[in-house]
Short mmCIF file of C-alpha atoms in Angstrom, two decimals:
data_model
loop_
_atom_site.label_atom_id
_atom_site.label_comp_id
_atom_site.label_asym_id
_atom_site.label_seq_id
_atom_site.Cartn_x
_atom_site.Cartn_y
_atom_site.Cartn_z
CA MET A 1 48.99 -26.81 4.18
CA LYS A 2 49.86 -22.91 4.05
CA LEU A 3 47.05 -20.20 3.35
CA TYR A 4 48.92 -16.94 1.39
CA TYR A 5 46.67 -14.69 2.02
CA SER A 6 45.90 -10.72 2.13
CA PRO A 7 44.63 -8.71 5.14
CA GLY A 8 40.49 -9.40 4.28
CA ALA A 9 40.67 -9.76 0.69
CA CYS A 10 38.75 -12.85 -0.22
CA SER A 11 41.33 -15.20 1.02
CA LEU A 12 39.07 -14.61 3.95
CA ALA A 13 37.12 -17.06 3.26
CA SER A 14 39.35 -19.88 2.81
CA HIS A 15 40.91 -18.01 6.75
CA ILE A 16 37.73 -18.78 8.28
CA ILE A 17 37.05 -22.16 6.48
CA LEU A 18 40.09 -23.38 7.46
CA ASN A 19 39.65 -21.94 11.35
CA GLU A 20 36.22 -24.49 10.97
CA ILE A 21 37.97 -27.02 9.76
CA ASN A 22 40.52 -27.25 12.90
CA VAL A 23 43.75 -28.56 10.50
CA ASP A 24 47.03 -27.42 11.36
CA PHE A 25 48.17 -24.44 8.68
CA ASP A 26 50.33 -21.38 7.83
CA LEU A 27 49.56 -18.34 6.85
CA GLU A 28 52.34 -16.39 5.31
CA LYS A 29 50.45 -12.46 4.09
CA VAL A 30 51.48 -11.52 0.19
CA ASP A 31 51.91 -7.67 -0.67
CA LEU A 32 49.14 -7.23 -3.40
CA LYS A 33 51.54 -4.20 -4.95
CA THR A 34 54.93 -5.85 -4.43
CA HIS A 35 54.02 -8.96 -5.04
CA LYS A 36 56.14 -10.28 -2.46
CA THR A 37 55.39 -12.85 0.44
CA GLU A 38 56.40 -11.61 4.10
CA LYS A 39 59.03 -13.84 3.63
CA GLY A 40 60.48 -11.87 0.78
CA THR A 41 59.80 -14.71 -1.78
CA ASP A 42 58.41 -13.76 -5.24
CA TYR A 43 54.77 -14.46 -5.27
CA TYR A 44 54.18 -15.36 -8.97
CA GLN A 45 56.56 -18.42 -8.48
CA ILE A 46 54.38 -19.39 -5.43
CA ASN A 47 50.89 -18.33 -8.09
CA PRO A 48 51.27 -17.20 -11.05
CA LYS A 49 48.17 -15.20 -11.62
CA GLY A 50 49.74 -12.98 -8.78
CA TYR A 51 46.49 -12.68 -6.68
CA VAL A 52 45.31 -14.82 -3.55
CA PRO A 53 44.49 -17.09 -1.94
CA ALA A 54 46.44 -19.35 -2.92
CA LEU A 55 46.64 -22.81 -0.73
CA GLU A 56 50.28 -24.67 -0.25
CA ILE A 57 48.11 -28.31 0.25
CA ASN A 58 52.11 -30.03 0.43
CA PRO A 59 54.73 -28.55 -0.40
CA GLY A 60 54.99 -27.52 -4.62
CA LEU A 61 51.46 -28.47 -4.44
CA ILE A 62 49.63 -25.39 -5.02
CA LEU A 63 45.38 -24.75 -5.31
CA THR A 64 44.29 -21.52 -6.40
CA GLU A 65 40.88 -19.92 -6.66
CA THR A 66 38.71 -19.09 -4.34
CA ILE A 67 35.73 -21.20 -6.20
CA ALA A 68 38.35 -24.29 -5.81
CA ILE A 69 40.18 -24.02 -2.35
CA LEU A 70 37.13 -23.58 -0.42
CA PRO A 71 35.08 -26.49 -1.04
CA PHE A 72 37.88 -28.49 -0.99
CA LEU A 73 38.60 -27.09 2.07
CA ALA A 74 34.91 -27.74 3.56
CA GLN A 75 35.75 -31.87 1.70
CA HIS A 76 37.80 -32.27 5.10
CA ASP A 77 35.50 -31.51 7.97
CA PRO A 78 35.15 -34.44 10.42
CA LYS A 79 30.95 -34.01 10.60
CA GLN A 80 30.58 -32.92 7.15
CA ASP A 81 28.71 -30.13 8.44
CA LEU A 82 30.68 -27.13 5.78
CA ILE A 83 29.69 -28.98 2.22
CA PRO A 84 26.81 -31.67 1.69
CA PRO A 85 29.22 -34.76 0.53
CA SER A 86 27.46 -34.95 -3.43
CA GLY A 87 23.89 -34.59 -5.04
CA LEU A 88 21.63 -31.83 -5.21
CA GLY A 89 22.65 -30.05 -1.10
CA ARG A 90 26.86 -30.05 -2.55
CA ALA A 91 25.68 -28.53 -6.07
CA LYS A 92 23.66 -25.47 -4.19
CA VAL A 93 26.80 -24.98 -2.87
CA LEU A 94 28.45 -24.42 -6.07
CA GLU A 95 25.88 -22.78 -7.48
CA TRP A 96 26.12 -20.03 -5.61
CA LEU A 97 30.23 -20.05 -5.45
CA GLY A 98 30.40 -19.76 -8.38
CA TYR A 99 27.55 -16.48 -8.53
CA LEU A 100 29.22 -14.81 -5.14
CA SER A 101 32.67 -14.92 -7.67
CA SER A 102 31.75 -14.01 -11.06
CA GLU A 103 28.79 -11.42 -10.02
CA LEU A 104 29.73 -9.88 -6.74
CA HIS A 105 33.34 -10.33 -6.32
CA ASP A 106 33.56 -8.21 -9.49
CA ALA A 107 30.98 -5.74 -8.57
CA TYR A 108 32.94 -4.92 -5.92
CA ALA A 109 36.78 -5.08 -7.37
CA VAL A 110 35.69 -2.34 -9.55
CA PHE A 111 36.11 0.12 -6.95
CA PHE A 112 39.54 -1.71 -5.99
CA GLY A 113 41.17 -0.58 -9.40
CA GLU A 114 41.62 3.08 -10.35
CA PRO A 115 39.58 5.42 -8.67
CA LEU A 116 36.17 6.17 -9.89
CA HIS A 117 35.13 9.56 -11.23
CA ASP A 118 31.23 9.95 -9.28
CA GLU A 119 29.09 9.09 -12.49
CA ALA A 120 31.28 5.70 -12.50
CA LYS A 121 31.25 5.38 -8.53
CA ALA A 122 27.09 5.61 -9.06
CA LYS A 123 26.88 2.81 -11.60
CA ALA A 124 28.88 0.81 -9.68
CA TYR A 125 26.99 1.14 -6.59
CA ALA A 126 24.09 0.23 -8.19
CA GLY A 127 25.30 -2.94 -10.00
CA ILE A 128 26.34 -3.82 -6.10
CA ASP A 129 22.96 -2.89 -4.98
CA ARG A 130 21.16 -5.10 -7.68
CA LEU A 131 23.43 -8.12 -6.62
CA LEU A 132 22.17 -7.75 -2.89
CA THR A 133 18.63 -7.09 -3.67
CA TYR A 134 18.71 -10.41 -5.43
CA ILE A 135 20.60 -12.57 -2.63
CA ASN A 136 18.55 -10.25 0.10
CA LYS A 137 14.95 -11.78 -1.76
CA ALA A 138 17.11 -15.68 -2.07
CA ILE A 139 17.57 -15.31 1.65
CA ALA A 140 14.03 -14.24 2.56
CA GLU A 141 12.06 -17.33 0.71
CA SER A 142 14.55 -19.57 2.04
CA ASP A 143 13.73 -21.28 5.06
CA ASN A 144 16.87 -22.53 5.38
CA ASP A 145 19.68 -20.60 8.51
CA TYR A 146 22.25 -19.71 6.20
CA LEU A 147 22.68 -19.71 2.30
CA VAL A 148 22.02 -23.71 1.12
CA ASP A 149 21.01 -25.20 4.29
CA ASP A 150 20.92 -25.22 7.88
CA ASN A 151 24.48 -25.39 8.71
CA PHE A 152 27.41 -22.43 8.23
CA GLY A 153 29.09 -22.99 4.88
CA PRO A 154 32.05 -21.77 2.89
CA ALA A 155 29.04 -19.48 0.69
CA ASP A 156 28.32 -18.01 4.04
CA ALA A 157 31.93 -17.49 4.51
CA TYR A 158 32.23 -15.97 1.74
CA LEU A 159 28.91 -13.54 0.78
CA PHE A 160 30.41 -12.49 4.88
CA VAL A 161 33.72 -11.23 3.03
CA LEU A 162 31.79 -10.11 0.15
CA THR A 163 30.13 -7.82 2.22
CA ASN A 164 32.36 -6.85 4.31
CA TRP A 165 34.44 -4.56 1.19
CA SER A 166 30.81 -2.48 1.15
CA ASN A 167 32.28 -0.50 5.06
CA SER A 168 35.82 -0.15 2.45
CA ILE A 169 33.83 1.58 0.19
CA GLY A 170 31.11 3.33 1.89
CA HIS A 171 28.52 1.63 1.12
CA ASP A 172 25.09 0.92 2.97
CA LEU A 173 24.00 -2.96 4.34
CA THR A 174 21.11 -1.85 5.88
CA PRO A 175 18.79 -1.77 2.81
CA TYR A 176 19.16 -5.32 3.28
CA PRO A 177 18.04 -6.94 6.34
CA GLU A 178 18.60 -10.34 5.57
CA ILE A 179 22.19 -10.16 4.38
CA VAL A 180 23.05 -8.39 8.15
CA ALA A 181 21.36 -11.18 9.98
CA LEU A 182 23.02 -13.19 8.34
CA ARG A 183 26.16 -11.54 8.19
CA ASN A 184 25.97 -10.88 12.08
CA GLN A 185 25.66 -14.56 12.50
CA VAL A 186 28.45 -15.53 10.28
CA ALA A 187 30.78 -12.62 12.13
CA ALA A 188 29.87 -14.26 15.85
CA ARG A 189 31.62 -17.17 14.82
CA GLN A 190 34.53 -18.37 16.58
CA SER A 191 36.65 -19.40 13.20
CA VAL A 192 35.73 -15.54 11.90
CA GLN A 193 36.75 -13.68 14.91
CA ILE A 194 39.74 -16.04 14.80
CA ALA A 195 40.60 -15.24 11.10
CA MET A 196 40.19 -11.76 11.30
CA ARG A 197 42.22 -10.89 14.68
CA ASP A 198 45.21 -13.41 13.37
CA GLU A 199 45.04 -11.04 9.73
CA GLY A 200 44.81 -7.26 12.39
CA LEU A 201 41.08 -6.29 10.76
CA ILE A 202 39.79 -6.36 14.58
CA LEU A 203 41.14 -6.30 17.88
#
């Protein structure tokens, strides 16, 4: 398999899960401004949508969209720890992935377009805070070690990556202690440390 990624983008979640399932895979970096890969390929020829991630499963067979790629990769976990094979547990993973993709991802993405004036920035921060308040409360009211159950999974990787963007936009996560605690658990995983080093995000 090959993952097309941009450092620190949402593709980092797929990179983390690839490390978790311990399969052989290649990485190819994409410049999202020029839409060229590091090998000089026109990225639109790989993914006509133009954004990351894209997962080449076999030559010519491409899967896109984080909420599709993450469960696909997680189901390759030989221990079935990353995602339940069926039933309500699997549905809960998909529920979280859908919420993170349609709500939290979009809320952060506002900051990565045209520069925001002060009023728009304050409104965008408030939007993120509203979503994080919900997530923090959900974690606090749960007896699970992670978002869905006691096992790390794709939703945890995705939440980690999205909230990591707070560092880039000057957003404070300290009002959300449950999220910070979960982030610290995730950050300590070898799969995360390797992915972040490979993408040049940490030394």
